[in-house]
mmCIF file of C-alpha atoms in Angstrom:
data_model
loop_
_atom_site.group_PDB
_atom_site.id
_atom_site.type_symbol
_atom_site.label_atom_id
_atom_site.label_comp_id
_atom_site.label_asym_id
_atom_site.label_seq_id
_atom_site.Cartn_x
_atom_site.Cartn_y
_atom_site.Cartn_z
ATOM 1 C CA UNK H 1 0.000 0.000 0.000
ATOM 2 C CA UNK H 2 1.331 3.417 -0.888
ATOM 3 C CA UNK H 3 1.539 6.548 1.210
ATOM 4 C CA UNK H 4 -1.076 8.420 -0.746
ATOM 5 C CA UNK H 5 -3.670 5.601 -0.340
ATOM 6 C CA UNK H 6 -2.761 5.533 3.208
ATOM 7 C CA UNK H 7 -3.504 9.422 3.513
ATOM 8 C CA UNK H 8 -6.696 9.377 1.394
ATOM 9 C CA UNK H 9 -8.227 6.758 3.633
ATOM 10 C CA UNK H 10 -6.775 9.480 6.474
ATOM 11 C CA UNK H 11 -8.178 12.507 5.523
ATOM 12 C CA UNK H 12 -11.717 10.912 3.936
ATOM 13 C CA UNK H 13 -12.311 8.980 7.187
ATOM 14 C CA UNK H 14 -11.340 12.267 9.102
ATOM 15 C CA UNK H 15 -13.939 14.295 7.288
ATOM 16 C CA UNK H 16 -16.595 11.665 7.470
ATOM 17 C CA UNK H 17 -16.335 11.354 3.034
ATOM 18 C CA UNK H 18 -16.566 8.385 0.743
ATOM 19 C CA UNK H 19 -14.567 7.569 -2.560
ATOM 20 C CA UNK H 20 -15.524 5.524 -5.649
ATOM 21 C CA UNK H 21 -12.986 4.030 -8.239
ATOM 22 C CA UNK H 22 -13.887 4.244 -11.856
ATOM 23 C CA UNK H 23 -10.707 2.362 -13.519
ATOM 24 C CA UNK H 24 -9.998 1.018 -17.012
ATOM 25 C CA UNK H 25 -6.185 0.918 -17.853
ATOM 26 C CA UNK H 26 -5.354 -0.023 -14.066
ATOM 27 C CA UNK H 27 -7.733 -2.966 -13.632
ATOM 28 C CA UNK H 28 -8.580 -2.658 -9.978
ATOM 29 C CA UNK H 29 -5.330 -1.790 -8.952
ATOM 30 C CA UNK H 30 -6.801 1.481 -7.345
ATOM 31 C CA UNK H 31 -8.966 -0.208 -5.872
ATOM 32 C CA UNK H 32 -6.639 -2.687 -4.449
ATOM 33 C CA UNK H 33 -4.335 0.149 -3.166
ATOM 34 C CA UNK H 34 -7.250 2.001 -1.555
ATOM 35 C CA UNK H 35 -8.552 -1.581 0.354
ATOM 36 C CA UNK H 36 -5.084 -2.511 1.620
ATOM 37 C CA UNK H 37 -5.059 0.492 3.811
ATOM 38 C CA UNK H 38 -6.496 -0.735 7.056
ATOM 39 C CA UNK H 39 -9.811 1.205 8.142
ATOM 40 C CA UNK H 40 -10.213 1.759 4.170
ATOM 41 C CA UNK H 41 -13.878 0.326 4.996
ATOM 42 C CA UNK H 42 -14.681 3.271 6.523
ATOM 43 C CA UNK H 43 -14.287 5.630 3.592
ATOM 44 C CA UNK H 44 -14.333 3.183 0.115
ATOM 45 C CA UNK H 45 -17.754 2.719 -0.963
ATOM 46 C CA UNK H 46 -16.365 0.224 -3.910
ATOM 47 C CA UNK H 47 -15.079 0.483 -7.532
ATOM 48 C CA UNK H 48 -15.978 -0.205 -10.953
ATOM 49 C CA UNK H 49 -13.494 -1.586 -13.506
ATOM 50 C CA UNK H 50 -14.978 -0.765 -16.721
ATOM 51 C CA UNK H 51 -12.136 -2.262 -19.043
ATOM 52 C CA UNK H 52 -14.828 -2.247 -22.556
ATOM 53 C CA UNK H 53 -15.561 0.912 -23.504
ATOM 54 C CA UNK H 54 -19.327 0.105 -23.843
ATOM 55 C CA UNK H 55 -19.464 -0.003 -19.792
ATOM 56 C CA UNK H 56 -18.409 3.143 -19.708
ATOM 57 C CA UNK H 57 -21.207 4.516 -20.824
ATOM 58 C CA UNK H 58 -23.788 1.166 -19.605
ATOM 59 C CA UNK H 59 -22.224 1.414 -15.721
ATOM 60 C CA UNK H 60 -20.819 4.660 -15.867
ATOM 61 C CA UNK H 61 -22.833 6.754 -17.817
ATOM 62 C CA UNK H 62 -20.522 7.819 -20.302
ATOM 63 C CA UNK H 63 -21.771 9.589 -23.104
ATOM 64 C CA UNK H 64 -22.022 7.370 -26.505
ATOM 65 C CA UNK H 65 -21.432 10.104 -28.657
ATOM 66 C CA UNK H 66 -18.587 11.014 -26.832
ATOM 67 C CA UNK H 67 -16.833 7.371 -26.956
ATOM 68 C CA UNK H 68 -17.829 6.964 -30.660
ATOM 69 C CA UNK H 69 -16.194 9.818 -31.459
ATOM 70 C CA UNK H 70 -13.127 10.502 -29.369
ATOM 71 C CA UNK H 71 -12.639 7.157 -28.212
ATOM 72 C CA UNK H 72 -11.928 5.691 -24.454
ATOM 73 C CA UNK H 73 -8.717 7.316 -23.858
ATOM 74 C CA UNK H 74 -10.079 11.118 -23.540
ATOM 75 C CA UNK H 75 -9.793 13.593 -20.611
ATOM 76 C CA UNK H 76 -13.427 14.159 -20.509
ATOM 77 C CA UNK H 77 -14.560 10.649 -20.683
ATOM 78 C CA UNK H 78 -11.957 10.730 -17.987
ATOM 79 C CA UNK H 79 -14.125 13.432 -16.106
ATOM 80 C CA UNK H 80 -17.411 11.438 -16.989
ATOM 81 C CA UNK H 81 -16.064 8.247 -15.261
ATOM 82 C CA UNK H 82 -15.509 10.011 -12.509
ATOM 83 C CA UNK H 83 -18.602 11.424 -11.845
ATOM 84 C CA UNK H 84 -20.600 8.657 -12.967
ATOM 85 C CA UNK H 85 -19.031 6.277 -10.369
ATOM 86 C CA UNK H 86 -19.316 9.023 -7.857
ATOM 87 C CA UNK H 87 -22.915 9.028 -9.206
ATOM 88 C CA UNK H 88 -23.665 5.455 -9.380
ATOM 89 C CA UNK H 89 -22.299 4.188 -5.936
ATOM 90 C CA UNK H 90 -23.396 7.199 -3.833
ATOM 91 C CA UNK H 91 -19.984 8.765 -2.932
ATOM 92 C CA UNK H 92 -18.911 12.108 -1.799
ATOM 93 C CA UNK H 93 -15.924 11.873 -4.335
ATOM 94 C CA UNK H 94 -15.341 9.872 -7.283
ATOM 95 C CA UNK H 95 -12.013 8.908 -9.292
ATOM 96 C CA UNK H 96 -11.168 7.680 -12.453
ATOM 97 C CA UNK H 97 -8.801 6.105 -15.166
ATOM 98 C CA UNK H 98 -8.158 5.878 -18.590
ATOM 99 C CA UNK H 99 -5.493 5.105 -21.131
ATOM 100 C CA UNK H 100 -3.024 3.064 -22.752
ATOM 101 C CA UNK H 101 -0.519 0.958 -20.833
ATOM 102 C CA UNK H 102 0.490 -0.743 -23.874
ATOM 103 C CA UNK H 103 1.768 -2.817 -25.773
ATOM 104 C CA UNK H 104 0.240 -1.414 -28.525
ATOM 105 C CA UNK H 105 -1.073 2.394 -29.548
ATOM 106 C CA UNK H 106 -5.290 2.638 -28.883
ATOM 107 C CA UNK H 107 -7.497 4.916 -30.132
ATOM 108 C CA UNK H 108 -4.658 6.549 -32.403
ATOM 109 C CA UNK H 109 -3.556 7.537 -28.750
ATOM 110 C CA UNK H 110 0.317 6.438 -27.977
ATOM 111 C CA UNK H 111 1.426 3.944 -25.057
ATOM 112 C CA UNK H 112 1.795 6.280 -22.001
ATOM 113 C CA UNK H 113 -1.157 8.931 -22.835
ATOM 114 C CA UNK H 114 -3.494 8.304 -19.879
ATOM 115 C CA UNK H 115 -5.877 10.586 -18.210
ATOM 116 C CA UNK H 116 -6.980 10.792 -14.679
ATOM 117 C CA UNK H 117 -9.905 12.050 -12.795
ATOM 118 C CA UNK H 118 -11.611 13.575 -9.463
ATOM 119 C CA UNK H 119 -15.176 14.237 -9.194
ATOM 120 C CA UNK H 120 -15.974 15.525 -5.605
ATOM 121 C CA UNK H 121 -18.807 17.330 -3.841
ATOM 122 C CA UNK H 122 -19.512 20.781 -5.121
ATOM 123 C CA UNK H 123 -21.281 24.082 -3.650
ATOM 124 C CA UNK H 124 -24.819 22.541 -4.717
ATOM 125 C CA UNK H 125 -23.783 19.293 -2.811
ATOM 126 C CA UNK H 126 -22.730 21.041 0.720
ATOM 127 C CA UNK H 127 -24.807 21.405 3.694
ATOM 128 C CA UNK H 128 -21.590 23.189 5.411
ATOM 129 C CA UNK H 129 -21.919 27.414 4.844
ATOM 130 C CA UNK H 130 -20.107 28.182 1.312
ATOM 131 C CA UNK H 131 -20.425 24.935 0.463
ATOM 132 C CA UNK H 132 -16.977 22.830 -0.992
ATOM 133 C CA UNK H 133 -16.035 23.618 -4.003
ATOM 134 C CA UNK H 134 -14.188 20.140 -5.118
ATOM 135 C CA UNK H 135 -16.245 20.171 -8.994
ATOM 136 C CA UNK H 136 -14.226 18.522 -11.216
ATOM 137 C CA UNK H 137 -10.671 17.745 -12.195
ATOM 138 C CA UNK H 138 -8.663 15.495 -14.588
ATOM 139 C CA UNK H 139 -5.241 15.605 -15.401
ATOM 140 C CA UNK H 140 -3.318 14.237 -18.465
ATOM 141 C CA UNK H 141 0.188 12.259 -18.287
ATOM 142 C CA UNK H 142 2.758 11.276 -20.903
ATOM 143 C CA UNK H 143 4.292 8.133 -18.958
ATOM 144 C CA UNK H 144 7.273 6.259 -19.720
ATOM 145 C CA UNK H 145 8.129 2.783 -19.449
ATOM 146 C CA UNK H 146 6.426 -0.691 -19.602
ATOM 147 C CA UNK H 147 2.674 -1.657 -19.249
ATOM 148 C CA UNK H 148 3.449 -2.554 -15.540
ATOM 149 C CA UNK H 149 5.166 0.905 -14.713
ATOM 150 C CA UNK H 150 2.549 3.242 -16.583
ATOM 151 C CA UNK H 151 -0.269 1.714 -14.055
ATOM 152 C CA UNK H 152 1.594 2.015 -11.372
ATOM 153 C CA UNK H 153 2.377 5.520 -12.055
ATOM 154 C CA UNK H 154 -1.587 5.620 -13.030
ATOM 155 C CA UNK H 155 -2.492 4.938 -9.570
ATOM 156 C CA UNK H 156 -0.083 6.858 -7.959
ATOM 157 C CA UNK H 157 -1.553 9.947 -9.990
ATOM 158 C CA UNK H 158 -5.092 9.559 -9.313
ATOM 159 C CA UNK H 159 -4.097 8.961 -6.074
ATOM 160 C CA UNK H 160 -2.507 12.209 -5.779
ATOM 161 C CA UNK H 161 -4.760 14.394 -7.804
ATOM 162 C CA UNK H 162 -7.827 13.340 -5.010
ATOM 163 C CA UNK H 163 -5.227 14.331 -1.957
ATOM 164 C CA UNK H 164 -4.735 17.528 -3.830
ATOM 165 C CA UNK H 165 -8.834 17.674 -4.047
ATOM 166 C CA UNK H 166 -8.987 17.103 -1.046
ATOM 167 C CA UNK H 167 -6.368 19.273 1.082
ATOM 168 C CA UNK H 168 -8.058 22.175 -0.876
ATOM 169 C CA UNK H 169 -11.121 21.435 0.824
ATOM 170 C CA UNK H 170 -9.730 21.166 3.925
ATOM 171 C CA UNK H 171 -12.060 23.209 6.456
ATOM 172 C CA UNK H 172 -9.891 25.526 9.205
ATOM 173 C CA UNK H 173 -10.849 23.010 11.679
ATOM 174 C CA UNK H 174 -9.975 19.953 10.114
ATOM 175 C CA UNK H 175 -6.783 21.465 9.716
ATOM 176 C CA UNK H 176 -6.557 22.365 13.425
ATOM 177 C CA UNK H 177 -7.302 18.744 13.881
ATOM 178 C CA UNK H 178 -4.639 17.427 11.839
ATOM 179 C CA UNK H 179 -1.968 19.472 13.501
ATOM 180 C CA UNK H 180 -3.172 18.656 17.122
ATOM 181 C CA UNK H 181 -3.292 14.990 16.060
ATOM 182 C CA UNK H 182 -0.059 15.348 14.690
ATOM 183 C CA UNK H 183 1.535 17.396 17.753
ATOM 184 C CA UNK H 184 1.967 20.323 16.168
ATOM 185 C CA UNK H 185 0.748 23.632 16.932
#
């Protein structure tokens, strides 16, 4: 388990917050890294891997036009995963992948172009006053190296873009928590 998973299960179990995992190049392997974390229970509401790019848009909600015509390995089918599985298994933040690990170019996209995703809770979503702002985010990388090392570096990205989600939503409090937790001041 990685450092990032083990903060993301941190800081959504702090803040009482769920994640879903939409993944395609990675396979699970989100998923997996999320679950390994002990206590990941308390925040991971589950996963879809949506491999064909018809369950995209069956499970996910993916729009057809948008697959037919750009293909799977796009930054806003990307988004759409995101939201969709935030959508379709009731979290407060959802996160996606999508690309080509290789061994061979898809989509007329090159081994290495993969996109990743954060849906999380916006102002219309928020009970607190001025509402989070988390929206939408996705991110697009041009990784090196085998089909084994671009998902790894996949899942260390999505990984990172929700802990960047969510330390901007960090509340003054929650941050006074953190540092009293962590002896600081």
């Amino acid at each position: 388990m990685s450092s990032g998973a083990t903060e993301v299960v941190r800081l959504l179990t702090v803040r009482g917050e769920t994640l879903a995992v939409a993944e395609s190049l990675t396979g699970g392997l989100v998923a997996a890294e999320v679950t390994a974390v002990p206590g990941a229970s308390q925040a991971f509401r589950g996963s879809v891997t949506a491999y064909a790019t018809e369950l995209k848009h069956r499970l996910l909600g993916v729009d057809a036009t948008l697959l037919a015509e750009r293909g799977a390995v796009d930054p806003q089918v990307a988004a759409e995963m995101a939201a969709g599985v935030r959508r379709a298994l009731g979290a407060d933040w959802g996160i996606a992948t999508t690309g080509v690990a290789g061994p061979e170019p898809q989509d007329g996209k090159p081994v290495g172009t993969v996109f990743v995703a954060v849906a999380g809770p916006s102002a219309a979503d928020s009970e607190a006053p001025g509402g989070a702002t988390g929206g939408e985010k996705v991110t697009a990388l041009r990784l090196n190296g085998d089909r084994a090392e671009i998902r790894m570096e996949s899942v260390r990205s999505v990984l990172a873009l929700l802990l960047e989600g969510l330390a901007s939503e960090q509340t003054g409090n929650e941050r006074a928590q953190d540092t009293e937790r962590n002896g600081g001041f």
